[in-house]
Coordinates of C-alpha atoms and ligand atoms in Angstrom, one line a residue:
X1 CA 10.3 11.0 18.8
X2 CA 9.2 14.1 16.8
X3 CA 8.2 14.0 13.3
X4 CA 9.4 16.6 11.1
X5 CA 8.2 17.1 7.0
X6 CA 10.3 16.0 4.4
X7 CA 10.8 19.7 2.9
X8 CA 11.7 21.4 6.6
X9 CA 15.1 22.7 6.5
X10 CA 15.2 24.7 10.4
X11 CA 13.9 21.4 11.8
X12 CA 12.9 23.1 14.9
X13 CA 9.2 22.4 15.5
X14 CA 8.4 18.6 15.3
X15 CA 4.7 16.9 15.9
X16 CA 4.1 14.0 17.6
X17 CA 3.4 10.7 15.8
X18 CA -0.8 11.2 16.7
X19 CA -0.4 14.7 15.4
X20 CA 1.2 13.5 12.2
X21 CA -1.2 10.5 11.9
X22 CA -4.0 13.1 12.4
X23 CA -3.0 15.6 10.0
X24 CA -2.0 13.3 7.2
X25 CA 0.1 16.1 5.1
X26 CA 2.9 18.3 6.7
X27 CA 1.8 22.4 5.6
X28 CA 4.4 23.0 3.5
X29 CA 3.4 19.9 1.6
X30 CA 5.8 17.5 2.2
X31 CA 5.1 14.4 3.8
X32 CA 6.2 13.6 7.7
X33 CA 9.3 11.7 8.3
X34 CA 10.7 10.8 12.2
X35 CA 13.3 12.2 13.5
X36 CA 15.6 9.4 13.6
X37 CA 15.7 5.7 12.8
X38 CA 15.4 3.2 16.1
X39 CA 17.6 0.4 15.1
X40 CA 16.7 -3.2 14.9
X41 CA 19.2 -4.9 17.2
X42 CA 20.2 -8.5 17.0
X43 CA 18.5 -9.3 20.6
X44 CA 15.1 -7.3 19.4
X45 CA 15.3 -9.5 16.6
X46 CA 15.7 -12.6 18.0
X47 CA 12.8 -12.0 20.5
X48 CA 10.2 -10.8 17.7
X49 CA 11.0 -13.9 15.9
X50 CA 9.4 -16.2 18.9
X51 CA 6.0 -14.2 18.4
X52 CA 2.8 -13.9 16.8
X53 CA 2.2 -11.1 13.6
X54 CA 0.3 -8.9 15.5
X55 CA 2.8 -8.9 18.6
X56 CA 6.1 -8.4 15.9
X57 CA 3.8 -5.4 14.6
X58 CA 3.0 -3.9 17.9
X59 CA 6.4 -3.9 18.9
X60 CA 8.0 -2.9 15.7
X61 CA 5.3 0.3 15.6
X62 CA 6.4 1.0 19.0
X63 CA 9.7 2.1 18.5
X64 CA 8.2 4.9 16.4
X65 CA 5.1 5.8 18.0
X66 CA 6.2 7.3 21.6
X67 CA 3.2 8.6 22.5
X68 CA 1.2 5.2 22.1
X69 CA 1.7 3.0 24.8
X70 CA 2.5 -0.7 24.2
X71 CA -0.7 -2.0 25.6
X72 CA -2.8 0.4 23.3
X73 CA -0.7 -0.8 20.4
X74 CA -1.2 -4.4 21.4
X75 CA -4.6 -4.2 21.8
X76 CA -5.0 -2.6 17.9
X77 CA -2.8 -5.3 16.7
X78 CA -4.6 -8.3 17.6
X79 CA -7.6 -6.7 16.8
X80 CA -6.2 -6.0 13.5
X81 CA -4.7 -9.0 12.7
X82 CA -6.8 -11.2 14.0
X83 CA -7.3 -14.4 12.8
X84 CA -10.5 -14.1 11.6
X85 CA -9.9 -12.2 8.8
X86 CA -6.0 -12.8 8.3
X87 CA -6.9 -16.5 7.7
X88 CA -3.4 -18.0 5.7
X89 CA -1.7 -16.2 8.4
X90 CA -0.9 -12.6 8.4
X91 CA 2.3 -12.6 5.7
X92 CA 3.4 -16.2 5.1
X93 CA 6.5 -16.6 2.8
X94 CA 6.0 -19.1 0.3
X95 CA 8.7 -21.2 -0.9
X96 CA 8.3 -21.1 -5.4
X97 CA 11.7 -22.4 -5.4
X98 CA 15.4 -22.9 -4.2
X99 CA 16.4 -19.2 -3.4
X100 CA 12.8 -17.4 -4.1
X101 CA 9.7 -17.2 -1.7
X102 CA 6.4 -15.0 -2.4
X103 CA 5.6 -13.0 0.6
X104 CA 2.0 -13.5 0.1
X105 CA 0.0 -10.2 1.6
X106 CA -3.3 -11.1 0.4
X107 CA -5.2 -13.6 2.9
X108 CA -6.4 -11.3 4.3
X109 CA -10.4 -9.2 4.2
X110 CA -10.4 -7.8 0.5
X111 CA -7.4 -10.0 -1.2
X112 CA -4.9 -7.4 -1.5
X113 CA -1.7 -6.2 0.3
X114 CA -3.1 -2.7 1.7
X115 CA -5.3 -4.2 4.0
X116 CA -1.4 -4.9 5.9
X117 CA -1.5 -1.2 6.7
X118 CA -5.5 -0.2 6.5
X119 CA -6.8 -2.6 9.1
X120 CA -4.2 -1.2 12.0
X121 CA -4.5 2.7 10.6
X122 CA -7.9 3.2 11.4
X123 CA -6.9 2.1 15.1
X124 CA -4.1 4.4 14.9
X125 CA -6.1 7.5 13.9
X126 CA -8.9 6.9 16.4
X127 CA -6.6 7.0 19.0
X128 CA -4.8 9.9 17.3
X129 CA -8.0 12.2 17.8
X130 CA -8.4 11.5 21.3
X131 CA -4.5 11.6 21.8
X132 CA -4.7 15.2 20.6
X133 CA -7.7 16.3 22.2
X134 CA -9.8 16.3 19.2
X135 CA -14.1 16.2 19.5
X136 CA -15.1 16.6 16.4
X137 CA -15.5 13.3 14.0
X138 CA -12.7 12.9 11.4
X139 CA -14.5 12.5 8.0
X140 CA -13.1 10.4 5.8
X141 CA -13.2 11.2 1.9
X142 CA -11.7 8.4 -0.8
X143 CA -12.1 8.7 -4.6
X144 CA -10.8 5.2 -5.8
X145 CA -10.2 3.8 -9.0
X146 CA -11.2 0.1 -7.3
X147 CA -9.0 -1.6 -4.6
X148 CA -8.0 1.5 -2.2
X149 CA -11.9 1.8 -2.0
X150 CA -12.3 -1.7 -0.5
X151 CA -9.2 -1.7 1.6
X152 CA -10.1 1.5 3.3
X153 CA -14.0 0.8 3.9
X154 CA -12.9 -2.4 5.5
X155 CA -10.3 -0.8 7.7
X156 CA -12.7 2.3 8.6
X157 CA -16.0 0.5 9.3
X158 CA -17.5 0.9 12.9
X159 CA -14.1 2.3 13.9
X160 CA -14.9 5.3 16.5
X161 CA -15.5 8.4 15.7
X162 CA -14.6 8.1 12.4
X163 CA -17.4 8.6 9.0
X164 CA -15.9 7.5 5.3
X165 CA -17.3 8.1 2.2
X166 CA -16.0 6.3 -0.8
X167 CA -16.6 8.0 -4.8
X168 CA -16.0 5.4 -7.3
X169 CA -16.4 5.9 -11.1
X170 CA -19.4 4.0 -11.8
X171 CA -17.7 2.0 -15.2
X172 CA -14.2 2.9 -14.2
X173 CA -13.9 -0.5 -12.0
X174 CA -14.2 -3.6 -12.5
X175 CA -17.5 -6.2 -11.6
X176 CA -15.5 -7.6 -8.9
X177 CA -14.7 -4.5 -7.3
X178 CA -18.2 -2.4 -7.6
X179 CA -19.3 -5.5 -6.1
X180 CA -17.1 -5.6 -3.5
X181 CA -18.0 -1.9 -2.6
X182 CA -21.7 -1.9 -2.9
X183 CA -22.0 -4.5 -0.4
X184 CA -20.0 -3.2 2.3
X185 CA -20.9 -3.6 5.6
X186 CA -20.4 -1.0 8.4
X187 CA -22.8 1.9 10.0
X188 CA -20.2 4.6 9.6
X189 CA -19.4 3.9 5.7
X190 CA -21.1 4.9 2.7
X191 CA -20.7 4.5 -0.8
X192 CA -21.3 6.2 -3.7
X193 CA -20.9 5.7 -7.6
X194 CA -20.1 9.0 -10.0
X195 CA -21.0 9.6 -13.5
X196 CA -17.8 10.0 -14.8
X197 CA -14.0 8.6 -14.3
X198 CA -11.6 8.6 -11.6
X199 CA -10.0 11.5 -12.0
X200 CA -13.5 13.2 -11.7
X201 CA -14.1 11.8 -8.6
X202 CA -10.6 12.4 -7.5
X203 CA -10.8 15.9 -8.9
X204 CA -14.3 16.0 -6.7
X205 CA -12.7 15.1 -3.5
X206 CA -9.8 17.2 -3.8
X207 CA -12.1 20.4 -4.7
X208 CA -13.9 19.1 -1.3
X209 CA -10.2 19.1 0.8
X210 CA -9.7 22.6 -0.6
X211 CA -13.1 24.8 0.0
X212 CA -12.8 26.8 3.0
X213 CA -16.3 27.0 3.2
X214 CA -17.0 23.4 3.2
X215 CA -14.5 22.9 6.5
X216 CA -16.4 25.9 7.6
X217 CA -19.7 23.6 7.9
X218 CA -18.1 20.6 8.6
X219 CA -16.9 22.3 11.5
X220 CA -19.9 23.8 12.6
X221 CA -21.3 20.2 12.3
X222 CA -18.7 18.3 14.4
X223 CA -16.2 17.3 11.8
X224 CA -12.9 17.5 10.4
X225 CA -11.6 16.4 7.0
X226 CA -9.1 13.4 6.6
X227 CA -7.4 11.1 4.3
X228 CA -6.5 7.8 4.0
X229 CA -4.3 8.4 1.5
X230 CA -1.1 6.0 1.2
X231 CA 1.4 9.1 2.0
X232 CA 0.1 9.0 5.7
X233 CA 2.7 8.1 8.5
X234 CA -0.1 5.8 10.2
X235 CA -0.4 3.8 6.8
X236 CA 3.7 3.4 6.0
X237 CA 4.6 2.3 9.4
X238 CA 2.7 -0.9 9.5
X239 CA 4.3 -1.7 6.2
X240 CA 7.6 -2.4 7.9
X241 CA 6.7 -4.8 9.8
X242 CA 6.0 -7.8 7.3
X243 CA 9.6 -7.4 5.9
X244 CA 10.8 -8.2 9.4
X245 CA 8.5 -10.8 9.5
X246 CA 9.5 -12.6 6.5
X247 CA 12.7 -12.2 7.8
X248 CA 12.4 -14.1 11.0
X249 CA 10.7 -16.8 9.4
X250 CA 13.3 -17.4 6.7
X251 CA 15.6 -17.3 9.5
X252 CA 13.2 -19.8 11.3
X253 CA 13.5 -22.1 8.5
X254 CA 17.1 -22.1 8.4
X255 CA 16.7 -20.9 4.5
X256 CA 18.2 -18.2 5.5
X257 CA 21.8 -18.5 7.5
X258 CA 23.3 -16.0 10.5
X259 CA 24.9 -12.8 9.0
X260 CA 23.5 -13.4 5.2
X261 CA 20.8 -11.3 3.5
X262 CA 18.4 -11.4 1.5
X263 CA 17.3 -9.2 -1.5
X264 CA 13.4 -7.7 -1.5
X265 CA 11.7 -7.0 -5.1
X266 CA 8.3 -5.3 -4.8
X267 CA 6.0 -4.5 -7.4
X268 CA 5.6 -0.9 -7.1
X269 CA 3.2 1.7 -8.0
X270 CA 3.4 4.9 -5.1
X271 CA 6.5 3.7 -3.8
X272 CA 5.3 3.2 -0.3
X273 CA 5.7 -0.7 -0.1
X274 CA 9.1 -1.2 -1.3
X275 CA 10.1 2.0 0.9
X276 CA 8.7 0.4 3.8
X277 CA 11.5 -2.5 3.0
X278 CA 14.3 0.4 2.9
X279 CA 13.5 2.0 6.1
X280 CA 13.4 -1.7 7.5
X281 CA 17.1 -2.4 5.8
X282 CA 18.4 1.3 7.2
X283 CA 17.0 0.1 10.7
X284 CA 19.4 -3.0 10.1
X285 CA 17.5 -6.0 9.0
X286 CA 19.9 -8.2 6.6
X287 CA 18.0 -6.5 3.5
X288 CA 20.9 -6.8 0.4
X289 CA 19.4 -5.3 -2.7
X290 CA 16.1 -4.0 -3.2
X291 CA 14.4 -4.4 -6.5
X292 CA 11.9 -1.5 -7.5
X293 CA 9.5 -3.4 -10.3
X294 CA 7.3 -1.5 -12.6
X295 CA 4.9 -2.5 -15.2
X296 CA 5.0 -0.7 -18.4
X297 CA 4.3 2.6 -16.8
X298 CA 8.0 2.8 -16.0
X299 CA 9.1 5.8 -14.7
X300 CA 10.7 4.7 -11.4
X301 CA 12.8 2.2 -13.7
X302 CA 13.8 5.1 -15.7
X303 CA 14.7 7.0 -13.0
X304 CA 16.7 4.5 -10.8
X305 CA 18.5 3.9 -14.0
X306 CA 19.3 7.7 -15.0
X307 CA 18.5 9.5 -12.5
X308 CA 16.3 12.0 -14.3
X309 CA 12.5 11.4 -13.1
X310 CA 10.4 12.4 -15.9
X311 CA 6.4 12.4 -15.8
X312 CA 5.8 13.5 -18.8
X313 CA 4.9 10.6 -20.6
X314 CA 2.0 8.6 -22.6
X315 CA 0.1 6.5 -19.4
X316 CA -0.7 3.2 -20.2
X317 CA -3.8 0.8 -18.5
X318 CA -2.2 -2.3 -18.0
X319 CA -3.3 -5.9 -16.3
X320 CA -1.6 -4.4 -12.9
X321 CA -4.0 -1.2 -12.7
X322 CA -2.7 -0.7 -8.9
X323 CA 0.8 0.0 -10.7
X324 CA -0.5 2.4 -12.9
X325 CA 1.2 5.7 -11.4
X326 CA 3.2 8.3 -13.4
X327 CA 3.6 10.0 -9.7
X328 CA 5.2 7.9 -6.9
X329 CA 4.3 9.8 -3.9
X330 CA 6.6 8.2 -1.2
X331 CA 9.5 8.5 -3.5
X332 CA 9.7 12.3 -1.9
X333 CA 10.2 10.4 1.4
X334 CA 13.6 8.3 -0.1
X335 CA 14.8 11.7 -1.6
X336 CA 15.0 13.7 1.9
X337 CA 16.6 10.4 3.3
X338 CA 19.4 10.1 0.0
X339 CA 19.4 14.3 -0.7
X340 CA 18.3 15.9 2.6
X341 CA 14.8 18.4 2.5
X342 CA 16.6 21.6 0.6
X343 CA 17.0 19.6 -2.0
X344 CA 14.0 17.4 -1.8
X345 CA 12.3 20.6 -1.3
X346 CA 13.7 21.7 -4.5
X347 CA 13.0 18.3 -6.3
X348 CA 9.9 18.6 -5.8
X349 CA 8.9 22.2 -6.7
X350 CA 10.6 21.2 -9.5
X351 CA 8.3 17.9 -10.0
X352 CA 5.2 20.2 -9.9
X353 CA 6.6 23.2 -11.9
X354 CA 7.8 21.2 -15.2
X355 CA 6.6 17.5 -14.2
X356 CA 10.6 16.2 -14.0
X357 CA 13.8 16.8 -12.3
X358 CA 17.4 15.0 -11.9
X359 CA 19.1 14.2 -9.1
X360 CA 22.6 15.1 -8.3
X361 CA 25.4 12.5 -8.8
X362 CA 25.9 11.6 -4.9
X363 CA 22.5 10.9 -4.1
X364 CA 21.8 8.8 -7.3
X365 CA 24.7 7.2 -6.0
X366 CA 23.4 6.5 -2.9
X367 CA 20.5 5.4 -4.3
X368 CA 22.3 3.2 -6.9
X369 CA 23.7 1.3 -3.1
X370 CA 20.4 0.0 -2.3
X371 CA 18.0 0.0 -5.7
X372 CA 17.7 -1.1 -9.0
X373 CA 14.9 -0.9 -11.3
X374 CA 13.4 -3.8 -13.5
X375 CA 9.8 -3.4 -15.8
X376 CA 7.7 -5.9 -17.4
X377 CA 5.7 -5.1 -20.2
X378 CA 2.1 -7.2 -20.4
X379 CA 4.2 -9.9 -22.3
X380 CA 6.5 -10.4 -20.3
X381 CA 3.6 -10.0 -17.4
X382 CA 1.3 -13.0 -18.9
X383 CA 4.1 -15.3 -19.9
X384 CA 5.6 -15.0 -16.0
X385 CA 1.9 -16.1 -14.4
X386 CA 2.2 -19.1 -17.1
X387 CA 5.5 -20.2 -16.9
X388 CA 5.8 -20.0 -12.9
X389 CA 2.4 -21.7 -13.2
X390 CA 3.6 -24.5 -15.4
X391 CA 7.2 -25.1 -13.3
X392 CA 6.9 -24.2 -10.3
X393 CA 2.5 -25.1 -9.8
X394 CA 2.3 -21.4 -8.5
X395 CA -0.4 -19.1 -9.4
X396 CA 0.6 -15.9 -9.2
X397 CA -2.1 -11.9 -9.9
X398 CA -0.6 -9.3 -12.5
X399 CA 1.1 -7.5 -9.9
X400 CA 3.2 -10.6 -8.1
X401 CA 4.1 -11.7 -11.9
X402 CA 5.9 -8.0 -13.1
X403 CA 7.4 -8.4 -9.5
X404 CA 8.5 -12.4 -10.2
X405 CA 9.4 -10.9 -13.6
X406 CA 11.6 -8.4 -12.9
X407 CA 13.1 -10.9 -10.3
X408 CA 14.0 -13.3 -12.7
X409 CA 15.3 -10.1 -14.4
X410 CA 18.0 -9.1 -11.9
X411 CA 18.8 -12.6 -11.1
X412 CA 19.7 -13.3 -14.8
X413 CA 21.3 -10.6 -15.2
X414 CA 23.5 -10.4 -11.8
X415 CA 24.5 -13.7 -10.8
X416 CA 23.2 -12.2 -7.1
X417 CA 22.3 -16.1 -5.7
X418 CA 21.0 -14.6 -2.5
X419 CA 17.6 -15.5 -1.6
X420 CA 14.9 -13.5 -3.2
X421 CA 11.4 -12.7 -1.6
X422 CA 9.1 -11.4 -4.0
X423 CA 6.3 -9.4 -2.6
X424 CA 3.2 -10.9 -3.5
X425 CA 0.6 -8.0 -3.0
X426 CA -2.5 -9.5 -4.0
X427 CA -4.7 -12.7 -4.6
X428 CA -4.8 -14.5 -8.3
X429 CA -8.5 -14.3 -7.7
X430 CA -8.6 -10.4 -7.6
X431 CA -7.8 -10.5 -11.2
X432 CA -9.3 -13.6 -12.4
X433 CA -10.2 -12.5 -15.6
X434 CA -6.0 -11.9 -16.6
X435 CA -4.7 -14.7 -14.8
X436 CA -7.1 -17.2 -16.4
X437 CA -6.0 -16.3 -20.0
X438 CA -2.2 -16.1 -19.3
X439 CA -2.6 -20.2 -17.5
X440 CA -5.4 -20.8 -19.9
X441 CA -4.3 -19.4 -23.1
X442 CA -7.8 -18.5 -24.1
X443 CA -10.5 -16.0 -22.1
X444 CA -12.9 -16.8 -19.6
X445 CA -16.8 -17.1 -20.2
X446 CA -16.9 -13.5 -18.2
X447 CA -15.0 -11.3 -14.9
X448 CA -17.1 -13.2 -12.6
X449 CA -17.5 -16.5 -14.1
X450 CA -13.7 -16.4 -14.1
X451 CA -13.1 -17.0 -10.2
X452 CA -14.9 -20.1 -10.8
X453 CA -13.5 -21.6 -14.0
X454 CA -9.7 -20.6 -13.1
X455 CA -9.9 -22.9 -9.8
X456 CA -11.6 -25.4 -11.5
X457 CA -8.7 -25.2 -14.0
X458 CA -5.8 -25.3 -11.2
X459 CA -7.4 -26.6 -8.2
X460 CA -6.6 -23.2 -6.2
X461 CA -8.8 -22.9 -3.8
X462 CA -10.6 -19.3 -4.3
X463 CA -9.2 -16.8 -1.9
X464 CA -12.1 -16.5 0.8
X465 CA -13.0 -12.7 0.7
X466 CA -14.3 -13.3 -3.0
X467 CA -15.9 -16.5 -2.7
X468 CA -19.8 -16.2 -3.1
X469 CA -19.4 -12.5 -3.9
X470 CA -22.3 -12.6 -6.6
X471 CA -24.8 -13.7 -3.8
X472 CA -24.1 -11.2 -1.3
X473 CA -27.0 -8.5 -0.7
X474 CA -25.9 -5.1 -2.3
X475 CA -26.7 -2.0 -0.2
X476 CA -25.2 0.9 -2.0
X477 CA -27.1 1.9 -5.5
X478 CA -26.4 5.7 -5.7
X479 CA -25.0 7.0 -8.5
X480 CA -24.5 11.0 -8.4
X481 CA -23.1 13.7 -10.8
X482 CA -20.0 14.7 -9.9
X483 CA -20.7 18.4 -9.5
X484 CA -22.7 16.7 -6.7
X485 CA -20.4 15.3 -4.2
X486 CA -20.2 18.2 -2.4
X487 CA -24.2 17.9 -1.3
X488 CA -23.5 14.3 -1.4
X489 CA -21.5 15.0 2.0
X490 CA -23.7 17.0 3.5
X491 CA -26.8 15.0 2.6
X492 CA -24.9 11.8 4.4
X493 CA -24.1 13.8 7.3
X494 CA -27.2 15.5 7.7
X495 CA -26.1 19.1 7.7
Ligands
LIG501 C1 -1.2 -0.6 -4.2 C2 -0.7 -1.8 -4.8 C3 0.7 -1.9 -5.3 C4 1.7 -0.8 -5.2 O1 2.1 -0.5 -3.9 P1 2.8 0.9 -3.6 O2 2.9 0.9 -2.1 O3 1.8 1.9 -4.0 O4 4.0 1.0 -4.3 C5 1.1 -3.2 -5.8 N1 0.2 -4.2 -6.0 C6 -1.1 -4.1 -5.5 C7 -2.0 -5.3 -5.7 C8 -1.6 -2.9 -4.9 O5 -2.8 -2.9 -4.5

């Protein structure tokens, strides 16, 4: 199975799925999409549903990954999802309440849902290199705003050949996070802290991904740039599998009846989770509606609803800071699927020309089959982890709540009775702080102090990855100039 970019209209050279996983980006920009769609059949099904999470995920990836053998994939799986660090189970659904179960993403290694994809990735990528003949050592660069940082330094560390380096703004995250980073474990990682805000050290890395003379000496030296960046084939893939997951366990549990669905409503930010659920759906698992939920940075919402996607806009910092997006990557990937790659091509040019463009009236139709868009504000955000909190005994982070929220939304407003799994993308514990004063009513003592005093407050047992975090030994203290990442790199690589 070839992979082809979304904006490719001759379609006549593919890449493999190593080369795509390797090269991150297609060259004209778009991002790579396969060929064609295996489909889920009723016997694959019913055999995934008799094993373990990482055998569903190996077998699921195979169908798109031809030139990885099962064994290999297997082998990264279990290793991936092992269950040492996936310790509530890799994606257990959790029932809140006649008709609506949490898919909860987050026991596992930093307490939120992109571990799913950034533990197997690594795997993928090493495998890539030597899959494509490739000597030198891939070099990882990641600017962060917080929880991408984590994820991927867990995923990458002592993976072979493979070096990361993760900028961070040194007050642009929080407590819990910088501490999270700074004592990272791993020989092949580093970390560093920059004077300045994200989008300086985003700005920083991308200046890095564009100097020819920089790849020049990487070169020389025995590297090649890459990303772990959430538009990568190797990190959407793995996403699929959970929604099949859930699925065979609903199924398991007889909530879920032969020949019904079920409706998916994802709290989104780059739309790659909730399109992970649609290529699932289009493969042919029972997926009814999907519900796209946005915080009050909404412009998917707007856009599902008119049709018109529109950038240009006031952003907001909101309790659900991994939703804060005014650019949805992956929602290029749903536009060549709904429009075709002329006009995604054209979409998008558009998107970077004048920050906005509308689509035409059959794909926002086809669109319209699958999705509807719901927001919560930070109102409606708080009052959801209190009320769900006070009926149902659930604690729920920022994220899961606008997701529960906008839920709640649809369901109101529909009628649709069909069971509703809500992903749950990360622990209550990762924002402590928030969480405490929407069950509490009143604010914590302080961001760390917080873990402590919300379980003592619900008897929640603190997610394990951010127990004892305060007393761990903290081995990265650099903090640069921005205008010095560039020596940074070289300084960590020796060159
Ligand atoms: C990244 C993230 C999201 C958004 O997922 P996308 O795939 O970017 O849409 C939602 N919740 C949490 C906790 C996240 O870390």
């Amino acid at each position: 199975m070839n992979y082809f970019s979304t904006r490719d209209t001759r379609r006549d050279v593919g890449v493999s799925a190593a080369q795509a996983i390797k090269q991150g980006l297609a060259g004209d920009g778009g991002l790579f999409v396969p060929e064609t769609l295996p489909a889920l059949t009723k016997e694959f099904l019913s055999e995934l549903c008799r094993d373990d999470y990482a055998t569903r995920a190996a077998k699921v990836m195979k169908l798109f990954l031809e030139d990885y053998t099962y064994e290999e994939l297997l082998e990264d799986c279990q290793k991936a999802y092992a269950p040492e660090s996936f310790r509530g189970g890799a994606a257990p659904l959790h029932k809140v309440e006649d008709g609506l179960y949490s898919l909860e993403m987050w026991h596992v290694p930093t307490a939120a849902f992109k571990d799913m994809a950034l533990q197997i990735m690594p795997r993928l990528l090493s495998r890539a290199l030597k899959k494509t003949g490739e000597e030198r050592t891939a070099l990882i660069l990641v600017a962060t705003s917080g929880d991408t940082g984590k994820a991927a330094l867990e995923g990458y560390r002592d993976i072979d050949q493979i070096k990361m380096i993760v900028f961070y703004p040194v007050d642009g995250v929080s407590r819990v996070q910088k501490l999270q980073m700074a004592t990272q474990e791993g020989d092949n990682v580093r970390v560093l802290a920059i004077r300045g805000n994200f989008d300086d050290a985003q700005t920083g890395v991308k200046k890095i991904f564009g100097d020819a003379a920089v790849a020049e000496r990487l070169d020389k030296g025995g590297y090649l740039l890459s990303s772990a960046n959430s538009i990568n084939w190797g990190r959407l893939l793995p996403q699929i599998v959970y929604y099949v997951s859930a699925w065979c366990d609903l199924t398991a549990s007889g909530d879920l009846k032969d020949g019904e669905t079920f409706n998916v409503c994802v709290p989104t930010g780059n739309f790659g989770n909730i399109f992970a659920a649609y290529l699932a759906r289009c493969m042919g698992l029972p997926i009814g509606k999907l519900i796209c939920a946005s915080n009050k940075n909404h412009v998917l919402t707007d856009f599902l609803q008119t049709g018109t996607y529109d950038r240009n806009r006031p952003f907001h910092l909101t309790m659900s800071p991994s939703m804060d997006i005014l650019i949805s990557s992956n929602l290029e990937r749903l536009l060549y699927f709904t429009a075709g790659s002329a006009a995604t091509a054209d979409y998008m040019a558009q998107l970077n020309k004048n920050g906005c463009y509308t689509v035409d009236a059959a794909t926002k139709a086809e669109i319209d089959r699958v999705f509807v868009g719901y927001f919560a504000d930070e109102n409606d955000t708080a009052a959801t982890i209190h009320k769900v909190w006070e009926n149902n005994h659930y604690l729920s982070d920022t994220h899961t709540a606008v997701a529960l929220s906008c839920a709640d939304k649809y369901m109101t407003e529909t009628g649709d009775r069909a069971p509703m799994v809500v992903a749950s993308t990360a622990s209550p514990y990762k924002f402590a702080n928030d969480v405490y004063r929407a069950v509490a009513c009143k604010d914590a003592t302080d961001e760390l102090a917080a873990l402590d005093e919300l379980s003592a407050l619900t008897g929640v047992e603190i997610t394990y990855p951010l127990a004892g975090l305060a007393s761990r030994t903290v081995r990265f203290k650099d903090v640069i100039d921005a205008d010095g990442m560039t020596d940074s790199v070289y300084e960590t690589l020796g060159l």
